[in-house]
Tab-separated table of C-alpha atoms and ligand atoms in Angstrom:
chain	number	residue	atom	x	y	z
A	1	MET	CA	-20.098	15.406	0.192
A	2	LYS	CA	-18.521	12.217	-1.144
A	3	ARG	CA	-19.003	8.988	0.835
A	4	VAL	CA	-15.748	7.068	0.574
A	5	LEU	CA	-15.109	3.511	1.720
A	6	VAL	CA	-11.524	2.589	2.673
A	7	THR	CA	-11.014	-1.151	3.209
A	8	GLY	CA	-7.937	-1.935	5.281
A	9	GLY	CA	-8.377	1.562	6.702
A	10	ALA	CA	-6.804	0.752	10.094
A	11	GLY	CA	-3.557	-0.325	8.430
A	12	PHE	CA	-0.417	1.662	7.707
A	13	LEU	CA	-1.424	3.124	4.336
A	14	GLY	CA	-5.190	2.977	4.967
A	15	SER	CA	-5.018	5.167	8.078
A	16	HIS	CA	-3.004	7.847	6.245
A	17	LEU	CA	-5.507	7.679	3.384
A	18	CYS	CA	-8.421	8.184	5.837
A	19	ASP	CA	-6.609	11.250	7.235
A	20	ALA	CA	-6.073	12.739	3.772
A	21	LEU	CA	-9.679	12.132	2.644
A	22	LEU	CA	-11.120	13.609	5.845
A	23	ALA	CA	-8.830	16.630	5.476
A	24	ARG	CA	-10.326	17.401	2.081
A	25	GLY	CA	-13.903	17.078	3.331
A	26	ASP	CA	-14.957	13.552	2.387
A	27	ASP	CA	-17.177	11.333	4.520
A	28	VAL	CA	-15.079	8.252	5.327
A	29	LEU	CA	-16.201	4.732	6.175
A	30	CYS	CA	-13.208	2.693	7.345
A	31	VAL	CA	-13.593	-1.103	7.198
A	32	ASP	CA	-10.990	-3.408	8.744
A	33	ASN	CA	-10.843	-6.746	10.553
A	34	PHE	CA	-7.697	-5.780	12.535
A	35	PHE	CA	-5.715	-8.708	11.133
A	36	THR	CA	-2.625	-6.514	10.793
A	37	GLY	CA	-4.180	-3.088	11.360
A	38	GLN	CA	-4.089	-1.391	14.715
A	39	ARG	CA	-6.673	0.596	16.679
A	40	GLU	CA	-4.000	3.181	17.528
A	41	ASN	CA	-3.651	4.044	13.818
A	42	ILE	CA	-7.189	5.469	13.770
A	43	ALA	CA	-7.622	6.327	17.479
A	44	HIS	CA	-7.175	10.037	16.712
A	45	LEU	CA	-10.216	9.869	14.384
A	46	ASN	CA	-12.633	8.646	17.063
A	47	GLY	CA	-15.367	11.222	17.419
A	48	HIS	CA	-14.626	12.871	14.058
A	49	LYS	CA	-18.003	13.889	12.579
A	50	ARG	CA	-17.273	12.512	9.108
A	51	PHE	CA	-15.470	9.314	10.180
A	52	GLU	CA	-17.039	5.932	10.865
A	53	PHE	CA	-15.315	2.617	11.615
A	54	MET	CA	-16.788	-0.824	10.896
A	55	ARG	CA	-15.102	-4.055	11.958
A	56	HIS	CA	-15.651	-6.411	9.034
A	57	ASP	CA	-13.789	-9.030	6.991
A	58	VAL	CA	-13.968	-8.251	3.239
A	59	THR	CA	-14.153	-11.944	2.377
A	60	PHE	CA	-17.805	-11.602	3.478
A	61	PRO	CA	-20.340	-9.512	1.538
A	62	LEU	CA	-20.738	-5.901	2.586
A	63	TYR	CA	-23.850	-3.836	1.944
A	64	VAL	CA	-23.306	-0.094	2.415
A	65	GLU	CA	-24.005	2.993	0.274
A	66	VAL	CA	-20.884	4.741	-1.020
A	67	ASP	CA	-19.596	6.844	-3.943
A	68	GLU	CA	-15.951	5.713	-4.004
A	69	ILE	CA	-14.077	2.642	-2.765
A	70	TYR	CA	-10.350	2.337	-2.067
A	71	ASN	CA	-9.646	-1.399	-1.678
A	72	LEU	CA	-6.562	-1.782	0.521
A	73	ALA	CA	-7.577	-4.707	2.754
A	74	CYS	CA	-4.782	-7.293	2.586
A	75	PRO	CA	-1.777	-8.130	4.761
A	76	ALA	CA	1.220	-6.586	3.011
A	77	SER	CA	4.483	-7.710	4.574
A	78	PRO	CA	5.952	-11.159	3.808
A	79	VAL	CA	5.783	-12.191	7.491
A	80	HIS	CA	2.107	-11.276	7.719
A	81	TYR	CA	0.897	-12.538	4.341
A	82	GLN	CA	2.679	-15.872	4.781
A	83	PHE	CA	1.210	-16.406	8.284
A	84	ASP	CA	-2.114	-17.674	6.857
A	85	PRO	CA	-1.506	-17.863	3.093
A	86	VAL	CA	-4.943	-19.281	2.242
A	87	GLN	CA	-6.601	-16.346	3.994
A	88	THR	CA	-4.268	-13.984	2.070
A	89	THR	CA	-5.492	-15.298	-1.286
A	90	LYS	CA	-9.107	-15.249	-0.065
A	91	THR	CA	-8.745	-11.648	1.042
A	92	SER	CA	-7.292	-10.575	-2.299
A	93	VAL	CA	-9.639	-12.545	-4.528
A	94	ILE	CA	-12.945	-12.890	-2.654
A	95	GLY	CA	-12.396	-9.462	-1.120
A	96	ALA	CA	-12.014	-7.986	-4.613
A	97	ILE	CA	-15.148	-9.782	-5.857
A	98	ASN	CA	-17.191	-8.463	-2.938
A	99	MET	CA	-15.922	-4.896	-3.286
A	100	LEU	CA	-16.461	-4.994	-7.062
A	101	GLY	CA	-19.983	-6.348	-6.474
A	102	LEU	CA	-20.586	-3.496	-4.037
A	103	ALA	CA	-19.207	-0.977	-6.560
A	104	LYS	CA	-21.427	-2.444	-9.289
A	105	ARG	CA	-24.585	-2.151	-7.186
A	106	THR	CA	-23.842	1.346	-5.876
A	107	LYS	CA	-22.254	2.586	-9.139
A	108	ALA	CA	-19.229	3.629	-7.105
A	109	LYS	CA	-15.794	4.277	-8.553
A	110	ILE	CA	-13.358	1.673	-7.192
A	111	LEU	CA	-9.562	1.688	-6.845
A	112	GLN	CA	-7.449	-1.395	-6.225
A	113	ALA	CA	-4.241	-1.192	-4.189
A	114	SER	CA	-2.121	-3.589	-6.227
A	115	THR	CA	1.590	-4.073	-5.822
A	116	SER	CA	4.978	-4.165	-7.483
A	117	GLU	CA	4.973	-7.848	-6.437
A	118	VAL	CA	2.902	-8.541	-9.560
A	119	TYR	CA	6.256	-8.148	-11.392
A	120	GLY	CA	7.789	-10.898	-9.217
A	121	ASP	CA	11.574	-11.182	-9.565
A	122	PRO	CA	11.717	-8.892	-12.605
A	123	GLU	CA	13.899	-9.401	-15.657
A	124	THR	CA	13.122	-5.881	-16.891
A	125	HIS	CA	14.574	-2.963	-14.959
A	126	PRO	CA	13.108	-0.510	-14.061
A	127	GLN	CA	9.621	-1.987	-14.299
A	128	PRO	CA	7.100	-0.303	-16.636
A	129	GLU	CA	3.411	-1.213	-16.392
A	130	SER	CA	3.650	-3.034	-19.727
A	131	TYR	CA	5.988	-5.664	-18.194
A	132	TRP	CA	4.008	-8.848	-17.374
A	133	GLY	CA	6.323	-10.040	-14.630
A	134	LYS	CA	8.172	-13.165	-13.583
A	135	VAL	CA	6.191	-14.739	-10.782
A	136	ASN	CA	6.490	-18.152	-9.162
A	137	PRO	CA	2.911	-19.503	-8.909
A	138	ILE	CA	3.656	-22.069	-6.190
A	139	GLY	CA	6.183	-20.474	-3.816
A	140	PRO	CA	5.785	-18.912	-0.372
A	141	ARG	CA	5.195	-15.433	-1.861
A	142	SER	CA	2.611	-16.701	-4.376
A	143	CYS	CA	-0.426	-16.284	-2.096
A	144	TYR	CA	0.231	-12.551	-2.187
A	145	ASP	CA	1.619	-12.148	-5.719
A	146	GLU	CA	-0.948	-14.336	-7.460
A	147	GLY	CA	-3.781	-13.101	-5.229
A	148	LYS	CA	-2.998	-9.531	-6.253
A	149	ARG	CA	-2.606	-10.534	-9.927
A	150	CYS	CA	-6.009	-12.233	-9.859
A	151	ALA	CA	-7.531	-9.155	-8.204
A	152	GLU	CA	-6.194	-7.046	-11.099
A	153	THR	CA	-7.780	-9.523	-13.541
A	154	LEU	CA	-11.113	-9.175	-11.745
A	155	PHE	CA	-10.949	-5.371	-11.896
A	156	PHE	CA	-10.354	-5.430	-15.646
A	157	ASP	CA	-13.019	-8.104	-16.247
A	158	TYR	CA	-15.638	-6.210	-14.217
A	159	ARG	CA	-14.782	-3.169	-16.326
A	160	ARG	CA	-15.047	-5.063	-19.626
A	161	GLN	CA	-18.192	-6.951	-18.599
A	162	HIS	CA	-20.053	-4.305	-16.601
A	163	HIS	CA	-18.470	-1.069	-17.913
A	164	MET	CA	-17.482	0.035	-14.428
A	165	PRO	CA	-15.186	2.937	-13.490
A	166	VAL	CA	-12.216	1.109	-12.024
A	167	LYS	CA	-8.644	2.207	-11.230
A	168	VAL	CA	-5.578	0.096	-10.442
A	169	VAL	CA	-2.390	1.383	-8.772
A	170	ARG	CA	0.725	-0.746	-8.349
A	171	ILE	CA	2.358	0.363	-5.120
A	172	PHE	CA	6.118	-0.003	-4.642
A	173	ASN	CA	7.790	-0.330	-1.218
A	174	THR	CA	6.396	2.415	0.991
A	175	TYR	CA	7.499	3.413	4.479
A	176	GLY	CA	6.679	5.955	7.154
A	177	PRO	CA	5.008	6.474	10.524
A	178	ARG	CA	2.416	3.802	11.517
A	179	MET	CA	4.292	0.956	9.869
A	180	HIS	CA	3.832	-2.050	12.100
A	181	PRO	CA	7.007	-2.336	14.238
A	182	ASN	CA	7.015	-6.146	14.033
A	183	ASP	CA	5.893	-6.773	10.468
A	184	GLY	CA	9.367	-7.815	9.364
A	185	ARG	CA	9.671	-5.226	6.602
A	186	VAL	CA	13.141	-3.954	6.055
A	187	VAL	CA	12.660	-0.311	7.060
A	188	SER	CA	10.831	-1.102	10.312
A	189	ASN	CA	13.230	-3.964	11.145
A	190	PHE	CA	16.384	-1.901	10.632
A	191	ILE	CA	15.039	1.082	12.594
A	192	MET	CA	13.797	-1.064	15.503
A	193	GLN	CA	17.139	-2.907	15.566
A	194	ALA	CA	19.155	0.312	15.457
A	195	LEU	CA	17.105	1.990	18.188
A	196	SER	CA	17.593	-0.990	20.501
A	197	GLU	CA	21.302	-1.370	19.584
A	198	LYS	CA	20.676	-4.867	18.227
A	199	ASP	CA	22.434	-6.332	15.187
A	200	ILE	CA	21.036	-5.156	11.834
A	201	THR	CA	19.866	-8.275	9.975
A	202	ILE	CA	20.707	-8.172	6.279
A	203	TYR	CA	19.255	-11.054	4.285
A	204	GLY	CA	21.586	-12.385	1.588
A	205	ASP	CA	24.560	-10.203	0.650
A	206	GLY	CA	22.566	-6.963	0.969
A	207	ARG	CA	23.133	-6.018	-2.674
A	208	GLN	CA	19.480	-6.595	-3.597
A	209	THR	CA	17.710	-3.293	-4.226
A	210	ARG	CA	14.394	-1.639	-3.450
A	211	SER	CA	13.067	1.863	-4.138
A	212	PHE	CA	11.396	3.398	-1.097
A	213	CYS	CA	8.504	5.855	-1.252
A	214	TYR	CA	7.499	8.005	1.725
A	215	VAL	CA	3.871	7.460	2.730
A	216	ASP	CA	2.674	11.066	2.103
A	217	ASP	CA	3.885	10.903	-1.513
A	218	LEU	CA	2.185	7.547	-1.988
A	219	ILE	CA	-1.172	8.734	-0.653
A	220	ALA	CA	-1.059	11.821	-2.901
A	221	GLY	CA	-0.477	9.534	-5.902
A	222	MET	CA	-3.298	7.190	-4.936
A	223	ILE	CA	-5.806	10.047	-4.572
A	224	ALA	CA	-4.605	11.609	-7.845
A	225	MET	CA	-5.358	8.270	-9.529
A	226	MET	CA	-8.872	8.061	-8.055
A	227	ASP	CA	-9.528	11.644	-9.211
A	228	SER	CA	-8.071	11.150	-12.702
A	229	PRO	CA	-10.387	11.307	-15.762
A	230	GLU	CA	-12.555	8.206	-16.292
A	231	PRO	CA	-10.791	6.706	-19.331
A	232	PHE	CA	-7.517	6.327	-17.407
A	233	VAL	CA	-7.758	2.977	-15.660
A	234	GLY	CA	-4.114	2.054	-15.137
A	235	PRO	CA	-2.485	-0.053	-13.929
A	236	VAL	CA	-0.132	2.738	-12.913
A	237	ASN	CA	3.056	2.439	-10.867
A	238	ILE	CA	3.180	4.617	-7.747
A	239	GLY	CA	6.555	4.658	-6.057
A	240	ASN	CA	9.846	6.461	-5.714
A	241	PRO	CA	12.355	5.565	-8.433
A	242	CYS	CA	15.411	6.284	-6.223
A	243	GLU	CA	16.933	2.836	-5.821
A	244	PHE	CA	19.055	1.660	-2.872
A	245	SER	CA	20.691	-1.601	-1.860
A	246	MET	CA	19.827	-3.014	1.563
A	247	LEU	CA	23.429	-2.331	2.606
A	248	GLU	CA	22.987	1.344	1.725
A	249	LEU	CA	19.697	1.475	3.608
A	250	ALA	CA	21.294	-0.092	6.705
A	251	GLN	CA	24.119	2.452	6.540
A	252	LYS	CA	21.695	5.384	6.333
A	253	ILE	CA	19.709	4.153	9.336
A	254	VAL	CA	22.829	3.480	11.421
A	255	THR	CA	24.132	6.967	10.606
A	256	GLN	CA	20.859	8.727	11.439
A	257	THR	CA	20.267	6.842	14.687
A	258	LYS	CA	23.960	6.937	15.655
A	259	ALA	CA	23.521	3.276	16.596
A	260	LYS	CA	26.417	1.054	17.599
A	261	SER	CA	24.712	-1.915	15.912
A	262	GLN	CA	26.752	-4.376	13.863
A	263	ILE	CA	25.629	-5.818	10.517
A	264	LYS	CA	24.619	-9.485	10.717
A	265	PHE	CA	24.099	-11.458	7.494
A	266	GLU	CA	21.232	-13.996	7.393
A	267	PRO	CA	19.948	-16.277	4.600
A	268	LEU	CA	17.983	-14.702	1.773
A	269	PRO	CA	14.268	-15.729	1.850
A	270	THR	CA	12.959	-17.865	-1.061
A	271	ASP	CA	12.036	-15.922	-4.209
A	272	ASP	CA	13.256	-12.615	-2.751
A	273	PRO	CA	13.339	-10.215	-5.742
A	274	ARG	CA	16.887	-9.081	-6.562
A	275	GLN	CA	15.991	-5.623	-7.740
A	276	ARG	CA	12.988	-3.357	-7.889
A	277	LYS	CA	12.494	0.146	-9.189
A	278	PRO	CA	9.363	1.704	-10.669
A	279	ASP	CA	9.259	3.357	-14.043
A	280	ILE	CA	6.907	6.252	-13.169
A	281	THR	CA	6.689	7.840	-16.618
A	282	LEU	CA	2.986	6.972	-16.863
A	283	ALA	CA	2.120	8.486	-13.451
A	284	GLN	CA	4.038	11.646	-14.349
A	285	LYS	CA	2.202	11.962	-17.660
A	286	GLU	CA	-1.345	10.974	-16.648
A	287	LEU	CA	-1.470	12.077	-12.997
A	288	HIS	CA	1.127	14.873	-13.030
A	289	TRP	CA	2.445	13.155	-9.932
A	290	GLN	CA	5.913	12.345	-8.729
A	291	PRO	CA	7.423	11.806	-5.276
A	292	THR	CA	8.901	14.805	-3.495
A	293	ILE	CA	10.341	13.355	-0.276
A	294	ALA	CA	13.873	11.932	-0.389
A	295	LEU	CA	14.820	8.820	1.571
A	296	ASP	CA	16.956	10.699	4.136
A	297	GLU	CA	14.118	13.094	4.954
A	298	GLY	CA	11.516	10.326	5.137
A	299	LEU	CA	13.753	8.188	7.331
A	300	THR	CA	14.166	11.075	9.790
A	301	LYS	CA	10.376	11.282	10.217
A	302	THR	CA	10.013	7.508	10.460
A	303	ILE	CA	12.799	7.146	13.022
A	304	ALA	CA	11.141	9.874	15.130
A	305	TYR	CA	7.872	7.894	15.037
A	306	PHE	CA	9.520	4.651	16.168
A	307	LYS	CA	11.409	6.513	18.934
A	308	ASP	CA	8.079	7.844	20.250
A	309	LEU	CA	6.616	4.323	20.123
A	310	GLN	CA	9.458	3.041	22.275
A	311	THR	CA	8.983	5.707	24.921
A	312	ALA	CA	5.147	5.594	24.870
B	1	LIG	P1	-1.251	-3.140	6.503
B	1	LIG	O1	-1.100	-4.563	6.884
B	1	LIG	O2	-0.800	-2.110	7.484
B	1	LIG	O3	-2.752	-2.825	6.120
B	1	LIG	C1	-3.647	-3.765	5.600
B	1	LIG	C2	-4.953	-3.644	6.368
B	1	LIG	O4	-5.898	-4.580	5.841
B	1	LIG	C3	-4.794	-3.967	7.855
B	1	LIG	O5	-5.367	-2.952	8.625
B	1	LIG	C4	-5.527	-5.296	7.999
B	1	LIG	O6	-6.069	-5.487	9.291
B	1	LIG	C5	-6.579	-5.196	6.911
B	1	LIG	N1	-7.091	-6.491	6.468
B	1	LIG	C6	-6.385	-7.600	6.134
B	1	LIG	N2	-7.198	-8.580	5.758
B	1	LIG	C7	-8.469	-8.078	5.846
B	1	LIG	C8	-9.760	-8.625	5.602
B	1	LIG	N3	-9.930	-9.886	5.175
B	1	LIG	N4	-10.849	-7.822	5.807
B	1	LIG	C9	-10.695	-6.540	6.245
B	1	LIG	N5	-9.504	-5.992	6.503
B	1	LIG	C10	-8.406	-6.750	6.297
B	1	LIG	O7	-0.497	-2.931	5.114
B	1	LIG	P2	-0.260	-1.623	4.239
B	1	LIG	O8	1.182	-1.485	4.041
B	1	LIG	O9	-1.038	-0.473	4.778
B	1	LIG	O10	-0.885	-2.077	2.845
B	1	LIG	C11	-2.161	-1.635	2.401
B	1	LIG	C12	-2.418	-2.123	0.993
B	1	LIG	O11	-1.419	-1.617	0.113
B	1	LIG	C13	-2.371	-3.656	0.857
B	1	LIG	O12	-3.385	-4.047	-0.024
B	1	LIG	C14	-1.011	-3.910	0.260
B	1	LIG	O13	-0.998	-5.080	-0.497
B	1	LIG	C15	-0.803	-2.674	-0.589
B	1	LIG	N6	0.639	-2.426	-0.777
B	1	LIG	C16	1.407	-1.899	0.224
B	1	LIG	C17	2.771	-1.702	0.015
B	1	LIG	C18	3.666	-1.106	1.068
B	1	LIG	O14	4.865	-0.964	0.823
B	1	LIG	N7	3.175	-0.721	2.229
B	1	LIG	C19	3.344	-2.057	-1.218
B	1	LIG	C20	2.535	-2.612	-2.213
B	1	LIG	C21	1.181	-2.782	-1.976
B	2	LIG	N1	-21.752	-7.899	-2.968
B	2	LIG	C1	-21.503	-7.188	-1.814
B	2	LIG	N2	-22.135	-5.999	-1.635
B	2	LIG	C2	-22.993	-5.492	-2.553
B	2	LIG	C3	-23.227	-6.210	-3.736
B	2	LIG	C4	-22.589	-7.419	-3.920
B	2	LIG	O1	-20.733	-7.608	-0.947
B	2	LIG	O2	-23.522	-4.400	-2.305
B	2	LIG	C5	-21.048	-9.170	-3.169
B	2	LIG	C6	-22.010	-10.309	-3.395
B	2	LIG	O3	-22.030	-11.091	-2.212
B	2	LIG	C7	-21.414	-11.098	-4.538
B	2	LIG	C8	-20.204	-10.295	-4.991
B	2	LIG	O4	-20.288	-9.046	-4.336
B	2	LIG	O5	-20.972	-12.348	-4.103
B	2	LIG	C9	-20.150	-10.083	-6.468
B	2	LIG	O6	-21.297	-9.382	-6.861
B	2	LIG	P1	-21.817	-9.470	-8.355
B	2	LIG	O7	-23.055	-8.624	-8.429
B	2	LIG	O8	-20.750	-9.160	-9.292
B	2	LIG	O9	-22.107	-11.001	-8.557
B	2	LIG	P2	-23.344	-11.928	-8.236
B	2	LIG	O10	-24.060	-11.339	-7.049
B	2	LIG	O11	-24.146	-11.886	-9.463
B	2	LIG	O12	-22.687	-13.219	-7.933
B	3	LIG	N1	15.391	-7.570	4.350
B	3	LIG	C1	16.597	-7.590	5.036
B	3	LIG	N2	16.558	-7.594	6.401
B	3	LIG	C2	15.395	-7.543	7.113
B	3	LIG	C3	14.176	-7.497	6.396
B	3	LIG	C4	14.207	-7.514	5.007
B	3	LIG	O1	17.682	-7.623	4.435
B	3	LIG	O2	15.461	-7.534	8.353
B	3	LIG	C5	15.424	-7.541	2.866
B	3	LIG	C6	14.509	-8.548	2.183
B	3	LIG	O3	15.163	-9.784	2.038
B	3	LIG	C7	14.259	-7.865	0.859
B	3	LIG	C8	14.263	-6.364	1.203
B	3	LIG	O4	14.942	-6.281	2.462
B	3	LIG	O5	15.309	-8.123	-0.029
B	3	LIG	C9	12.875	-5.753	1.319
B	3	LIG	O6	12.119	-6.574	2.180
B	3	LIG	P1	10.628	-6.216	2.640
B	3	LIG	O7	10.099	-7.387	3.367
B	3	LIG	O8	10.618	-4.897	3.340
B	3	LIG	O9	9.826	-5.960	1.281
B	3	LIG	P2	9.645	-6.820	-0.068
B	3	LIG	O10	10.633	-7.946	-0.099
B	3	LIG	O11	8.250	-7.287	-0.045
B	3	LIG	O12	9.924	-5.818	-1.118
């Protein structure tokens, strides 16, 4: 049986990853400091024979014995990562050093949950992994973008210096059940607003684009990367290349919820990327992976989750 550590395991993606690993028979150690994660996300795993939870901050050393590490610990939404930006950089950078040190000692394989934010406000569209990005090093998003870029550097330097089996995935906007209802991300905001008949807040003119991946597809891609043959290190884009403007997204959510909400335009946040869409050619070739769940179908499941939250 494989002993797998998931840092950030009580978060949105981490909790789905724990579910998927347990379902295939792994022994899962979930580490989280509950900064943005929630107990409810892993409550259903309490008492599971192969699941263990440890409350711990990855900016401090961690000594455990494991075979694989998925490093997801990091606040992910702009509202959350800008709340304490110094802690965000510490989590990305010191957290990566500690988890890489742990992987080095235990000879574990380690995967980094990086992000499409490493491309910044991209001048190349769609974004292939070979694109180096256009990132502001001193803006309000920099704690996250540069923290994640530095973490990638550390993964590749540990590999070059210590010949370690590392893997890097660049995750594009992902949505689904267990997203934090108040994390300010566009999908959760629009759904919460629509369900409570409040105005839908579109930042800027709403013509900026994102490409949204349903959580189950994302988790399948992440596990496929961990399981891929040793020489394939990445970075590899994991996301859904179907691109939508925020206006289109708002329209879909209003239609599905049958909300009477009006659209309200608000100022665009600083350094908000204008467009984002993954080039997933590499994932298709190396991982034989591609997303299968269309936005309409994924939104239906996500809306159902938020409806249940409201009535719970
Ligand atoms: P999330 O906020 O739900 O999960 C992050 C988890 O990390 C939370 O449970 C939080 O409590 C925990 N955490 C934060 N700082 C920690 C620390 N110092 N020590 C231990 N735990 C800590 O966010 P998510 O959407 O599940 O994102 C998970 C990972 O995927 C993050 O690394 C994020 O950068 C990356 N990612 C997510 C997306 C997305 O669209 N969801 C996109 C790109 C990258
Ligand atoms: N570390 C850890 N768990 C381990 C091994 C190391 O948390 O099982 C931390 C350790 O605190 C160190 C970091 O990982 O600060 C980097 O470890 P590495 O061995 O690369 O560096 P060194 O210990 O030589 O500074
Ligand atoms: N956005 C919006 N209204 C909201 C929340 C977000 O128009 O209530 C926009 C935001 O400005 C950005 C896009 O939606 O252009 C995606 O934002 P999110 O925070 O979900 O992700 P990220 O910007 O990190 O991709």
